Structures are given as structure tokens and as C-alpha cells.
PDB file of C-alpha atoms and ligand atoms in Angstrom:
ATOM      1  CA  MET A   1       0.000   0.000   0.000  1.00 73.00           C
ATOM      2  CA  SER A   2       1.373   3.377  -0.956  1.00 87.00           C
ATOM      3  CA  ASN A   3       1.840   6.571   0.967  1.00 97.00           C
ATOM      4  CA  ILE A   4      -0.793   9.179   0.251  1.00 98.00           C
ATOM      5  CA  ILE A   5       0.493  12.575  -0.824  1.00 98.00           C
ATOM      6  CA  ASP A   6      -1.787  14.938   1.049  1.00 98.00           C
ATOM      7  CA  GLY A   7      -2.459  18.003  -1.101  1.00 98.00           C
ATOM      8  CA  LYS A   8      -4.405  19.721   1.659  1.00 98.00           C
ATOM      9  CA  LEU A   9      -1.477  19.406   4.049  1.00 98.00           C
ATOM     10  CA  VAL A  10       1.090  20.680   1.541  1.00 98.00           C
ATOM     11  CA  SER A  11      -1.152  23.492   0.309  1.00 98.00           C
ATOM     12  CA  SER A  12      -1.721  24.607   3.917  1.00 98.00           C
ATOM     13  CA  ALA A  13       2.037  24.818   4.392  1.00 98.00           C
ATOM     14  CA  VAL A  14       2.440  26.897   1.211  1.00 98.00           C
ATOM     15  CA  LYS A  15      -0.493  29.145   2.102  1.00 98.00           C
ATOM     16  CA  GLU A  16       0.873  29.723   5.610  1.00 98.00           C
ATOM     17  CA  ARG A  17       4.227  30.738   4.130  1.00 98.00           C
ATOM     18  CA  VAL A  18       2.485  33.124   1.705  1.00 98.00           C
ATOM     19  CA  ALA A  19       0.236  34.585   4.433  1.00 98.00           C
ATOM     20  CA  ASN A  20       3.288  35.347   6.597  1.00 98.00           C
ATOM     21  CA  GLU A  21       5.025  37.111   3.724  1.00 98.00           C
ATOM     22  CA  VAL A  22       1.874  39.073   2.860  1.00 98.00           C
ATOM     23  CA  LYS A  23       1.740  40.227   6.491  1.00 98.00           C
ATOM     24  CA  GLU A  24       5.376  41.350   6.309  1.00 98.00           C
ATOM     25  CA  LEU A  25       4.655  43.337   3.137  1.00 98.00           C
ATOM     26  CA  ASN A  26       1.586  44.891   4.737  1.00 98.00           C
ATOM     27  CA  HIS A  27       3.781  46.045   7.634  1.00 98.00           C
ATOM     28  CA  LYS A  28       5.921  47.836   5.056  1.00 97.00           C
ATOM     29  CA  GLY A  29       2.794  49.502   3.679  1.00 98.00           C
ATOM     30  CA  ILE A  30       2.589  47.241   0.619  1.00 98.00           C
ATOM     31  CA  SER A  31      -0.659  45.480  -0.200  1.00 98.00           C
ATOM     32  CA  VAL A  32      -1.073  42.425  -2.416  1.00 98.00           C
ATOM     33  CA  CYS A  33      -3.994  42.288  -4.851  1.00 98.00           C
ATOM     34  CA  LEU A  34      -5.293  39.730  -7.332  1.00 98.00           C
ATOM     35  CA  ALA A  35      -7.852  40.668  -9.993  1.00 98.00           C
ATOM     36  CA  VAL A  36      -9.925  37.788 -11.338  1.00 98.00           C
ATOM     37  CA  ILE A  37     -12.023  38.134 -14.479  1.00 98.00           C
ATOM     38  CA  LEU A  38     -14.888  35.747 -15.126  1.00 98.00           C
ATOM     39  CA  VAL A  39     -16.846  36.011 -18.362  1.00 98.00           C
ATOM     40  CA  GLY A  40     -20.192  34.237 -18.474  1.00 98.00           C
ATOM     41  CA  SER A  41     -21.666  31.818 -15.977  1.00 95.00           C
ATOM     42  CA  ASP A  42     -19.986  28.437 -16.461  1.00 95.00           C
ATOM     43  CA  PRO A  43     -20.773  26.635 -13.173  1.00 93.00           C
ATOM     44  CA  ALA A  44     -17.323  25.011 -12.808  1.00 90.00           C
ATOM     45  CA  SER A  45     -15.598  28.348 -13.467  1.00 95.00           C
ATOM     46  CA  GLN A  46     -17.825  30.047 -10.892  1.00 96.00           C
ATOM     47  CA  ILE A  47     -16.698  27.521  -8.283  1.00 93.00           C
ATOM     48  CA  TYR A  48     -13.007  27.942  -9.206  1.00 94.00           C
ATOM     49  CA  VAL A  49     -13.297  31.727  -9.010  1.00 97.00           C
ATOM     50  CA  ALA A  50     -15.107  31.547  -5.654  1.00 97.00           C
ATOM     51  CA  ASN A  51     -12.343  29.284  -4.293  1.00 96.00           C
ATOM     52  CA  LYS A  52      -9.659  31.694  -5.476  1.00 97.00           C
ATOM     53  CA  LYS A  53     -11.444  34.572  -3.781  1.00 97.00           C
ATOM     54  CA  LYS A  54     -11.754  32.588  -0.539  1.00 97.00           C
ATOM     55  CA  ALA A  55      -8.033  31.722  -0.586  1.00 98.00           C
ATOM     56  CA  CYS A  56      -7.134  35.396  -1.100  1.00 98.00           C
ATOM     57  CA  GLU A  57      -9.261  36.392   1.872  1.00 98.00           C
ATOM     58  CA  GLN A  58      -7.648  33.725   4.085  1.00 98.00           C
ATOM     59  CA  LEU A  59      -4.155  34.941   3.190  1.00 98.00           C
ATOM     60  CA  GLY A  60      -4.663  38.683   3.447  1.00 98.00           C
ATOM     61  CA  ILE A  61      -4.545  39.161  -0.324  1.00 98.00           C
ATOM     62  CA  ILE A  62      -7.028  41.695  -1.679  1.00 98.00           C
ATOM     63  CA  SER A  63      -9.249  40.062  -4.255  1.00 98.00           C
ATOM     64  CA  LYS A  64     -11.058  42.012  -6.952  1.00 98.00           C
ATOM     65  CA  GLU A  65     -13.638  40.207  -9.009  1.00 98.00           C
ATOM     66  CA  TYR A  66     -14.804  41.334 -12.446  1.00 98.00           C
ATOM     67  CA  LEU A  67     -17.875  39.508 -13.701  1.00 98.00           C
ATOM     68  CA  LEU A  68     -18.693  40.123 -17.336  1.00 98.00           C
ATOM     69  CA  PRO A  69     -21.832  38.808 -19.025  1.00 98.00           C
ATOM     70  CA  GLU A  70     -21.750  35.960 -21.547  1.00 97.00           C
ATOM     71  CA  THR A  71     -22.455  38.632 -24.188  1.00 97.00           C
ATOM     72  CA  ALA A  72     -19.317  40.682 -23.449  1.00 98.00           C
ATOM     73  CA  THR A  73     -17.319  41.535 -26.560  1.00 98.00           C
ATOM     74  CA  GLN A  74     -13.639  40.977 -27.153  1.00 98.00           C
ATOM     75  CA  ASP A  75     -13.108  44.763 -27.080  1.00 98.00           C
ATOM     76  CA  GLU A  76     -14.849  45.098 -23.715  1.00 98.00           C
ATOM     77  CA  LEU A  77     -12.739  42.311 -22.257  1.00 98.00           C
ATOM     78  CA  LEU A  78      -9.521  43.780 -23.669  1.00 98.00           C
ATOM     79  CA  ALA A  79     -10.472  47.215 -22.322  1.00 98.00           C
ATOM     80  CA  LEU A  80     -10.814  45.702 -18.841  1.00 98.00           C
ATOM     81  CA  VAL A  81      -7.481  43.873 -19.147  1.00 99.00           C
ATOM     82  CA  ASN A  82      -5.788  47.124 -20.218  1.00 98.00           C
ATOM     83  CA  GLU A  83      -7.352  48.989 -17.307  1.00 98.00           C
ATOM     84  CA  LEU A  84      -6.059  46.346 -14.869  1.00 99.00           C
ATOM     85  CA  ASN A  85      -2.617  46.351 -16.532  1.00 98.00           C
ATOM     86  CA  ALA A  86      -2.404  50.095 -15.842  1.00 98.00           C
ATOM     87  CA  ASP A  87      -3.813  49.899 -12.305  1.00 98.00           C
ATOM     88  CA  LYS A  88      -0.862  50.068  -9.892  1.00 98.00           C
ATOM     89  CA  THR A  89      -2.967  48.665  -7.041  1.00 98.00           C
ATOM     90  CA  VAL A  90      -3.459  45.408  -8.971  1.00 98.00           C
ATOM     91  CA  ASN A  91      -0.499  42.997  -8.797  1.00 98.00           C
ATOM     92  CA  GLY A  92      -1.898  39.908 -10.494  1.00 98.00           C
ATOM     93  CA  ILE A  93      -4.482  39.385 -13.240  1.00 98.00           C
ATOM     94  CA  LEU A  94      -6.208  36.109 -13.993  1.00 98.00           C
ATOM     95  CA  CYS A  95      -8.838  35.619 -16.657  1.00 98.00           C
ATOM     96  CA  GLN A  96     -10.708  32.402 -15.930  1.00 98.00           C
ATOM     97  CA  LEU A  97     -10.731  29.970 -18.839  1.00 96.00           C
ATOM     98  CA  PRO A  98     -12.473  28.702 -20.880  1.00 95.00           C
ATOM     99  CA  LEU A  99     -13.973  31.867 -22.350  1.00 97.00           C
ATOM    100  CA  PRO A 100     -17.435  31.829 -23.929  1.00 97.00           C
ATOM    101  CA  LYS A 101     -17.622  31.201 -27.670  1.00 95.00           C
ATOM    102  CA  GLY A 102     -16.656  34.195 -29.788  1.00 95.00           C
ATOM    103  CA  LEU A 103     -13.879  35.365 -27.462  1.00 98.00           C
ATOM    104  CA  ASP A 104     -10.290  34.584 -28.381  1.00 98.00           C
ATOM    105  CA  GLU A 105      -8.312  33.169 -25.438  1.00 97.00           C
ATOM    106  CA  LYS A 106      -4.977  33.668 -27.170  1.00 97.00           C
ATOM    107  CA  VAL A 107      -5.573  37.387 -27.698  1.00 98.00           C
ATOM    108  CA  VAL A 108      -6.692  37.870 -24.101  1.00 98.00           C
ATOM    109  CA  ILE A 109      -3.748  35.915 -22.645  1.00 98.00           C
ATOM    110  CA  GLU A 110      -1.317  37.958 -24.725  1.00 98.00           C
ATOM    111  CA  ALA A 111      -2.970  41.223 -23.628  1.00 98.00           C
ATOM    112  CA  ILE A 112      -2.189  40.590 -19.946  1.00 98.00           C
ATOM    113  CA  ASP A 113       0.986  42.337 -18.773  1.00 98.00           C
ATOM    114  CA  PRO A 114       3.531  39.470 -18.387  1.00 98.00           C
ATOM    115  CA  ASN A 115       4.547  40.994 -15.038  1.00 98.00           C
ATOM    116  CA  LYS A 116       0.991  40.492 -13.767  1.00 98.00           C
ATOM    117  CA  ASP A 117       0.393  37.147 -15.476  1.00 98.00           C
ATOM    118  CA  VAL A 118      -0.025  34.962 -12.382  1.00 98.00           C
ATOM    119  CA  ASP A 119      -1.240  32.022 -14.506  1.00 97.00           C
ATOM    120  CA  ALA A 120       2.075  32.072 -16.405  1.00 98.00           C
ATOM    121  CA  PHE A 121       0.150  31.603 -19.657  1.00 97.00           C
ATOM    122  CA  HIS A 122       1.645  34.572 -21.555  1.00 98.00           C
ATOM    123  CA  PRO A 123       4.162  33.484 -24.224  1.00 98.00           C
ATOM    124  CA  VAL A 124       6.861  35.571 -22.504  1.00 98.00           C
ATOM    125  CA  ASN A 125       6.403  33.626 -19.274  1.00 98.00           C
ATOM    126  CA  VAL A 126       6.113  30.312 -21.133  1.00 97.00           C
ATOM    127  CA  GLY A 127       9.422  31.132 -22.818  1.00 97.00           C
ATOM    128  CA  ARG A 128      11.022  32.001 -19.492  1.00 97.00           C
ATOM    129  CA  ILE A 129       9.933  28.649 -18.078  1.00 97.00           C
ATOM    130  CA  MET A 130      11.548  26.925 -21.050  1.00 96.00           C
ATOM    131  CA  ILE A 131      14.825  28.724 -20.349  1.00 96.00           C
ATOM    132  CA  GLY A 132      14.566  28.016 -16.634  1.00 94.00           C
ATOM    133  CA  ASP A 133      14.672  31.671 -15.572  1.00 94.00           C
ATOM    134  CA  TYR A 134      11.201  32.496 -14.369  1.00 93.00           C
ATOM    135  CA  ASP A 135       9.195  34.345 -11.709  1.00 92.00           C
ATOM    136  CA  PHE A 136       5.800  32.779 -12.297  1.00 95.00           C
ATOM    137  CA  LEU A 137       5.295  29.066 -12.326  1.00 90.00           C
ATOM    138  CA  PRO A 138       2.296  27.536 -14.041  1.00 93.00           C
ATOM    139  CA  CYS A 139       0.006  26.788 -11.107  1.00 96.00           C
ATOM    140  CA  THR A 140      -0.693  23.078 -11.515  1.00 97.00           C
ATOM    141  CA  PRO A 141       2.817  21.854 -12.448  1.00 98.00           C
ATOM    142  CA  ALA A 142       4.344  24.049  -9.748  1.00 97.00           C
ATOM    143  CA  GLY A 143       1.921  22.544  -7.250  1.00 98.00           C
ATOM    144  CA  VAL A 144       3.114  19.072  -8.239  1.00 98.00           C
ATOM    145  CA  MET A 145       6.772  20.072  -7.777  1.00 98.00           C
ATOM    146  CA  GLU A 146       5.939  21.502  -4.345  1.00 98.00           C
ATOM    147  CA  MET A 147       4.340  18.196  -3.334  1.00 98.00           C
ATOM    148  CA  LEU A 148       7.357  16.170  -4.504  1.00 98.00           C
ATOM    149  CA  SER A 149       9.668  18.455  -2.567  1.00 98.00           C
ATOM    150  CA  PHE A 150       7.512  18.325   0.591  1.00 98.00           C
ATOM    151  CA  TYR A 151       7.701  14.523   0.595  1.00 98.00           C
ATOM    152  CA  ASN A 152      11.458  14.566  -0.192  1.00 98.00           C
ATOM    153  CA  ILE A 153      10.932  12.769  -3.487  1.00 98.00           C
ATOM    154  CA  ASP A 154      14.085  13.389  -5.481  1.00 98.00           C
ATOM    155  CA  VAL A 155      13.611  13.870  -9.219  1.00 98.00           C
ATOM    156  CA  CYS A 156      17.300  13.934 -10.194  1.00 98.00           C
ATOM    157  CA  GLY A 157      18.138  11.150 -12.642  1.00 98.00           C
ATOM    158  CA  LYS A 158      14.693   9.554 -12.350  1.00 98.00           C
ATOM    159  CA  GLU A 159      12.597   8.329 -15.263  1.00 98.00           C
ATOM    160  CA  CYS A 160       9.673  10.752 -15.387  1.00 99.00           C
ATOM    161  CA  VAL A 161       6.751  10.114 -17.699  1.00 99.00           C
ATOM    162  CA  VAL A 162       4.112  12.811 -18.185  1.00 98.00           C
ATOM    163  CA  ILE A 163       0.951  11.669 -19.953  1.00 98.00           C
ATOM    164  CA  GLY A 164      -0.588  14.678 -21.675  1.00 98.00           C
ATOM    165  CA  ARG A 165       0.929  17.547 -23.627  1.00 98.00           C
ATOM    166  CA  SER A 166      -1.350  20.503 -22.883  1.00 97.00           C
ATOM    167  CA  ASN A 167       0.081  23.990 -22.654  1.00 95.00           C
ATOM    168  CA  ILE A 168      -1.345  24.375 -19.147  1.00 94.00           C
ATOM    169  CA  VAL A 169      -0.107  21.125 -17.607  1.00 97.00           C
ATOM    170  CA  GLY A 170       1.764  18.564 -19.708  1.00 98.00           C
ATOM    171  CA  LYS A 171       4.355  20.778 -21.388  1.00 98.00           C
ATOM    172  CA  PRO A 172       5.288  22.983 -18.407  1.00 98.00           C
ATOM    173  CA  MET A 173       5.225  19.930 -16.099  1.00 98.00           C
ATOM    174  CA  SER A 174       7.831  18.265 -18.306  1.00 98.00           C
ATOM    175  CA  MET A 175      10.014  21.384 -18.192  1.00 98.00           C
ATOM    176  CA  LEU A 176       9.907  21.657 -14.398  1.00 98.00           C
ATOM    177  CA  LEU A 177      10.849  17.966 -14.047  1.00 98.00           C
ATOM    178  CA  LEU A 178      13.659  18.504 -16.551  1.00 98.00           C
ATOM    179  CA  HIS A 179      14.927  21.512 -14.563  1.00 98.00           C
ATOM    180  CA  LYS A 180      15.212  19.134 -11.595  1.00 98.00           C
ATOM    181  CA  ASN A 181      17.309  16.808 -13.765  1.00 98.00           C
ATOM    182  CA  GLY A 182      14.650  14.186 -14.396  1.00 98.00           C
ATOM    183  CA  THR A 183      14.833  12.084 -17.562  1.00 98.00           C
ATOM    184  CA  VAL A 184      11.540  13.172 -19.036  1.00 98.00           C
ATOM    185  CA  THR A 185       9.233  11.521 -21.549  1.00 98.00           C
ATOM    186  CA  ILE A 186       6.041  13.214 -22.712  1.00 98.00           C
ATOM    187  CA  ALA A 187       3.468  10.607 -23.704  1.00 98.00           C
ATOM    188  CA  HIS A 188       0.177  11.495 -25.381  1.00 97.00           C
ATOM    189  CA  SER A 189      -2.779  10.182 -27.334  1.00 94.00           C
ATOM    190  CA  ARG A 190      -0.591   9.138 -30.292  1.00 97.00           C
ATOM    191  CA  THR A 191       2.068   7.378 -28.201  1.00 98.00           C
ATOM    192  CA  GLN A 192       2.541   3.780 -29.270  1.00 98.00           C
ATOM    193  CA  ASN A 193       2.736   1.062 -26.620  1.00 98.00           C
ATOM    194  CA  LEU A 194       1.744   3.555 -23.938  1.00 98.00           C
ATOM    195  CA  ALA A 195       1.765   1.007 -21.098  1.00 98.00           C
ATOM    196  CA  GLU A 196       5.326   0.045 -21.993  1.00 98.00           C
ATOM    197  CA  VAL A 197       6.360   3.696 -21.768  1.00 98.00           C
ATOM    198  CA  THR A 198       4.520   4.423 -18.522  1.00 98.00           C
ATOM    199  CA  ARG A 199       5.901   1.252 -16.875  1.00 98.00           C
ATOM    200  CA  ARG A 200       9.370   2.785 -17.169  1.00 98.00           C
ATOM    201  CA  ALA A 201       8.352   5.681 -14.945  1.00 99.00           C
ATOM    202  CA  ASP A 202       9.766   6.204 -11.474  1.00 99.00           C
ATOM    203  CA  ILE A 203       7.572   9.307 -11.412  1.00 99.00           C
ATOM    204  CA  LEU A 204       4.365   9.122 -13.442  1.00 99.00           C
ATOM    205  CA  VAL A 205       2.216  12.227 -13.950  1.00 98.00           C
ATOM    206  CA  ALA A 206      -1.232  11.686 -15.431  1.00 98.00           C
ATOM    207  CA  ALA A 207      -2.769  14.743 -17.089  1.00 98.00           C
ATOM    208  CA  VAL A 208      -5.066  13.138 -19.631  1.00 96.00           C
ATOM    209  CA  GLY A 209      -8.576  14.200 -18.654  1.00 95.00           C
ATOM    210  CA  LYS A 210     -10.022  10.679 -18.807  1.00 96.00           C
ATOM    211  CA  ALA A 211     -11.429   9.004 -15.713  1.00 96.00           C
ATOM    212  CA  LYS A 212      -9.376   6.037 -14.424  1.00 96.00           C
ATOM    213  CA  PHE A 213      -7.230   6.039 -17.572  1.00 97.00           C
ATOM    214  CA  VAL A 214      -4.071   4.850 -15.794  1.00 98.00           C
ATOM    215  CA  THR A 215      -4.554   1.261 -14.725  1.00 98.00           C
ATOM    216  CA  ALA A 216      -2.335  -0.871 -12.478  1.00 98.00           C
ATOM    217  CA  ASP A 217      -0.692  -2.700 -15.410  1.00 98.00           C
ATOM    218  CA  MET A 218       0.667   0.662 -16.614  1.00 98.00           C
ATOM    219  CA  VAL A 219       2.529   1.344 -13.372  1.00 98.00           C
ATOM    220  CA  LYS A 220       5.886   0.059 -12.155  1.00 98.00           C
ATOM    221  CA  ASP A 221       6.093  -1.310  -8.608  1.00 98.00           C
ATOM    222  CA  GLY A 222       7.198   1.466  -6.285  1.00 98.00           C
ATOM    223  CA  ALA A 223       6.494   4.324  -8.713  1.00 98.00           C
ATOM    224  CA  VAL A 224       5.383   7.765  -7.539  1.00 98.00           C
ATOM    225  CA  VAL A 225       2.017   8.476  -9.170  1.00 98.00           C
ATOM    226  CA  ILE A 226       0.703  12.023  -9.522  1.00 98.00           C
ATOM    227  CA  ASP A 227      -2.879  12.409 -10.693  1.00 98.00           C
ATOM    228  CA  VAL A 228      -3.718  15.783 -12.228  1.00 98.00           C
ATOM    229  CA  GLY A 229      -7.097  14.580 -13.523  1.00 96.00           C
ATOM    230  CA  MET A 230     -10.379  16.069 -12.406  1.00 93.00           C
ATOM    231  CA  ASN A 231     -13.194  14.052 -13.955  1.00 94.00           C
ATOM    232  CA  ARG A 232     -16.735  13.156 -13.107  1.00 88.00           C
ATOM    233  CA  ALA A 233     -17.679   9.485 -13.310  1.00 85.00           C
ATOM    234  CA  ASP A 234     -20.992   8.160 -11.990  1.00 85.00           C
ATOM    235  CA  GLY A 235     -21.600  11.557 -10.401  1.00 87.00           C
ATOM    236  CA  LYS A 236     -18.378  11.314  -8.389  1.00 91.00           C
ATOM    237  CA  LEU A 237     -15.189  13.327  -8.747  1.00 92.00           C
ATOM    238  CA  CYS A 238     -12.321  11.113  -9.835  1.00 95.00           C
ATOM    239  CA  GLY A 239      -8.872  11.446 -11.320  1.00 97.00           C
ATOM    240  CA  ASP A 240      -7.072  10.020 -14.347  1.00 98.00           C
ATOM    241  CA  VAL A 241      -5.729   7.150 -12.229  1.00 98.00           C
ATOM    242  CA  ASP A 242      -7.601   4.022 -11.203  1.00 97.00           C
ATOM    243  CA  PHE A 243      -6.773   4.762  -7.591  1.00 97.00           C
ATOM    244  CA  ASP A 244      -7.427   1.568  -5.615  1.00 97.00           C
ATOM    245  CA  PRO A 245      -5.460  -0.943  -7.732  1.00 98.00           C
ATOM    246  CA  VAL A 246      -2.708   1.566  -8.593  1.00 98.00           C
ATOM    247  CA  SER A 247      -2.246   2.551  -4.941  1.00 98.00           C
ATOM    248  CA  LYS A 248      -1.350  -1.082  -4.201  1.00 98.00           C
ATOM    249  CA  LYS A 249       1.676  -0.789  -6.504  1.00 98.00           C
ATOM    250  CA  ALA A 250       2.792   2.827  -6.091  1.00 98.00           C
ATOM    251  CA  SER A 251       5.145   4.015  -3.352  1.00 98.00           C
ATOM    252  CA  TYR A 252       3.413   7.409  -3.260  1.00 98.00           C
ATOM    253  CA  ILE A 253       0.158   8.515  -4.847  1.00 98.00           C
ATOM    254  CA  THR A 254      -2.014  11.640  -4.915  1.00 98.00           C
ATOM    255  CA  PRO A 255      -5.750  11.165  -4.300  1.00 98.00           C
ATOM    256  CA  VAL A 256      -8.573  12.978  -6.140  1.00 97.00           C
ATOM    257  CA  PRO A 257      -9.982  15.025  -4.528  1.00 96.00           C
ATOM    258  CA  GLY A 258      -7.411  16.232  -1.997  1.00 97.00           C
ATOM    259  CA  GLY A 259      -4.272  15.848  -4.100  1.00 98.00           C
ATOM    260  CA  VAL A 260      -3.099  18.198  -6.828  1.00 98.00           C
ATOM    261  CA  GLY A 261      -6.331  20.271  -6.774  1.00 95.00           C
ATOM    262  CA  PRO A 262      -5.674  22.223  -3.567  1.00 96.00           C
ATOM    263  CA  MET A 263      -2.102  22.873  -4.678  1.00 97.00           C
ATOM    264  CA  THR A 264      -3.033  24.902  -7.743  1.00 96.00           C
ATOM    265  CA  ILE A 265      -4.684  27.642  -5.707  1.00 96.00           C
ATOM    266  CA  ALA A 266      -1.774  27.699  -3.267  1.00 98.00           C
ATOM    267  CA  THR A 267       0.633  28.279  -6.170  1.00 97.00           C
ATOM    268  CA  LEU A 268      -1.619  30.994  -7.569  1.00 98.00           C
ATOM    269  CA  MET A 269      -1.374  32.758  -4.214  1.00 98.00           C
ATOM    270  CA  GLN A 270       2.405  32.312  -4.286  1.00 98.00           C
ATOM    271  CA  ASN A 271       2.541  33.829  -7.802  1.00 98.00           C
ATOM    272  CA  THR A 272       0.420  36.802  -6.716  1.00 98.00           C
ATOM    273  CA  LEU A 273       2.809  37.425  -3.819  1.00 98.00           C
ATOM    274  CA  THR A 274       5.789  37.144  -6.195  1.00 98.00           C
ATOM    275  CA  ALA A 275       4.149  39.662  -8.550  1.00 98.00           C
ATOM    276  CA  ALA A 276       3.673  42.154  -5.705  1.00 98.00           C
ATOM    277  CA  LYS A 277       7.282  41.704  -4.568  1.00 98.00           C
ATOM    278  CA  ARG A 278       8.700  42.173  -8.073  1.00 98.00           C
ATOM    279  CA  GLN A 279       6.543  45.256  -8.693  1.00 98.00           C
ATOM    280  CA  ASN A 280       7.856  46.745  -5.449  1.00 98.00           C
ATOM    281  CA  ASN A 281      11.478  45.750  -6.172  1.00 97.00           C
ATOM    282  CA  ILE A 282      11.613  43.270  -3.290  1.00 95.00           C
ATOM    283  CA  ASN A 283      13.430  39.963  -3.844  1.00 85.00           C
TER     284      ASN A 283
HETATM  285  N1  LIG B 301      -9.443  27.184 -15.960  1.00 95.64           N
HETATM  286  C1  LIG B 301      -9.090  25.974 -15.465  1.00 95.64           C
HETATM  287  N2  LIG B 301      -7.877  26.043 -14.887  1.00 95.64           N
HETATM  288  C2  LIG B 301      -7.462  27.318 -15.020  1.00 95.64           C
HETATM  289  C3  LIG B 301      -6.300  28.019 -14.603  1.00 95.64           C
HETATM  290  O1  LIG B 301      -5.376  27.473 -14.009  1.00 95.64           O
HETATM  291  N3  LIG B 301      -6.255  29.332 -14.914  1.00 95.64           N
HETATM  292  C4  LIG B 301      -7.245  29.953 -15.584  1.00 95.64           C
HETATM  293  N4  LIG B 301      -7.095  31.247 -15.850  1.00 95.64           N
HETATM  294  N5  LIG B 301      -8.336  29.343 -15.975  1.00 95.64           N
HETATM  295  C5  LIG B 301      -8.451  28.039 -15.688  1.00 95.64           C
END
């Protein structure tokens, strides 16, 4: 039976660290502020945005919410982004994705000032991650790295297999593992003999978006298994990993819920703090 990687525990530790630093900044007369834009009324997005707001409040970060109707135009959204870019009291800007049909995510992402881009989605920040010289870490992959570090799981020299090649998770995840000297393979929907590839992994990250996709036969004995999935199956939240059988083989495993999920918000808070520090020339 494997050890459970407790995302709530690790995220609490990160959030406590951030809250302490926010307090220190406040004592110096510096406030920390995150602006979140939500366009439309997608129920999942509403929950994510509410959770981000709650985390800000817990940590002493000022949260500003901008709710635009489903009918908002690209120009209206860009005007808001430009206003927030220019607003010196706003340190971080996040536009919740996906956007309603008719709005171009790429244009909006590229309109956000890279210095306020706490999602790390702007091409400038993506490029910096590639080079390994970055301020903002993409929230989900950074959350995974924080969990590995908390549990003293060394990446150096290990076979790391990431299943999924999205811009938000798979690609940046691979880069962060590479920066820690992992031997990284990115597997995806076209990978041949997938189980053969994943069985090589000492550290296996599943970011596929398919419920219980990773089965026990795809996992090496003693592997560390990180489940980034967030799926609904039979009305229940479940990950990309078939948890019960895989947990019998893995040395460490993240549950869903309670694994990677809570980490993403903690990293967002960390990025917002970093933005405020950079904008106030504090290292
Ligand atoms: N929608 C789902 N995940 C994310 C995220 O990390 N950032 C943004 N902006 N939108 C999302």
C-alpha cells in the first residue's frame, strides 16, 4: 500500500508561508492584490473563481472580481485587461478559462501584462519557463513540484513520464521535471505502446482528462504516481488514475480530490505574492 500525498497538508504549508510574507509586506505599507475576471456563468468556473477569492481572503490578499456577461465583446474584455494592466494597485491578473464562444483566449492571454500574469500563460512567461529563468510558475505543475519536494521525493536522474501535452499542464510539467534533472518523456494520445512507456516511470504524472485512464498494469512497482485529472464518473469526482489498484503498486500517490487540486490555488497565491514583490522591487 502506498503513501498518500496529502495536497491539503502541503497546500496549507504553502499558504501559511504566503500569508506570513503578505503580512510582512503589509507592515511595510505594501498590499497584495489579485484581480480575477470571469466572463459568463460556467458553473465550474464560478466555483473555481469563488475558491480563489476565498483563498485570497484567508491569506490577506485583496481580491477584486470582475464579472462580465456571456455577451461581453472581445473589445470590452480587452479594455478591462488594459485597465487592470495600468492599475498600480493590482499585482496579479487572472482571466478564468475557458472563455465563452466568440472570445479569443490567445488574444486575451497575450494582452495581460507578463509581469501580472499569475497564470504564467503569456508566451513571454512560457518562454522564461523553457529557459529556466522564471518568476511565475504555471500553477498546476508548480503545485506538483511543491508536493514532490515536501515529501522529499528526489527527481534527479529519475525516469519521469508525463501523460498529456497541454500547454497548461503537460508541457510545463515536463520542463519543471527537466529543470530538476529528471529524464523526461512526454506521452500522449498518439504514443505507441503507452503502457510500456509508462511502466518505465519512477515518477508518473497523469494529465489526460479521462477518468481512471491509468490502470495498475501501466505502473511500475514502487512508482510515484501524480494524478492531475479532475473528472466526473458516476456523479463522483475522480482522477485520471484508477486509484485503488494503482495505490497497491505505487510508493506514493495523490488522491482525487485532496491531491493536486488544492495545490493549484496555493501556487496561484504564491505567484500573486511574487508579482507584488517584483513590482515593489523586493526579492
Ligand atoms: N481554468 C481551469 N484552470 C485554469 C487556470 O489554471 N487558470 C485559468 N485562468 N483558468 C483556468
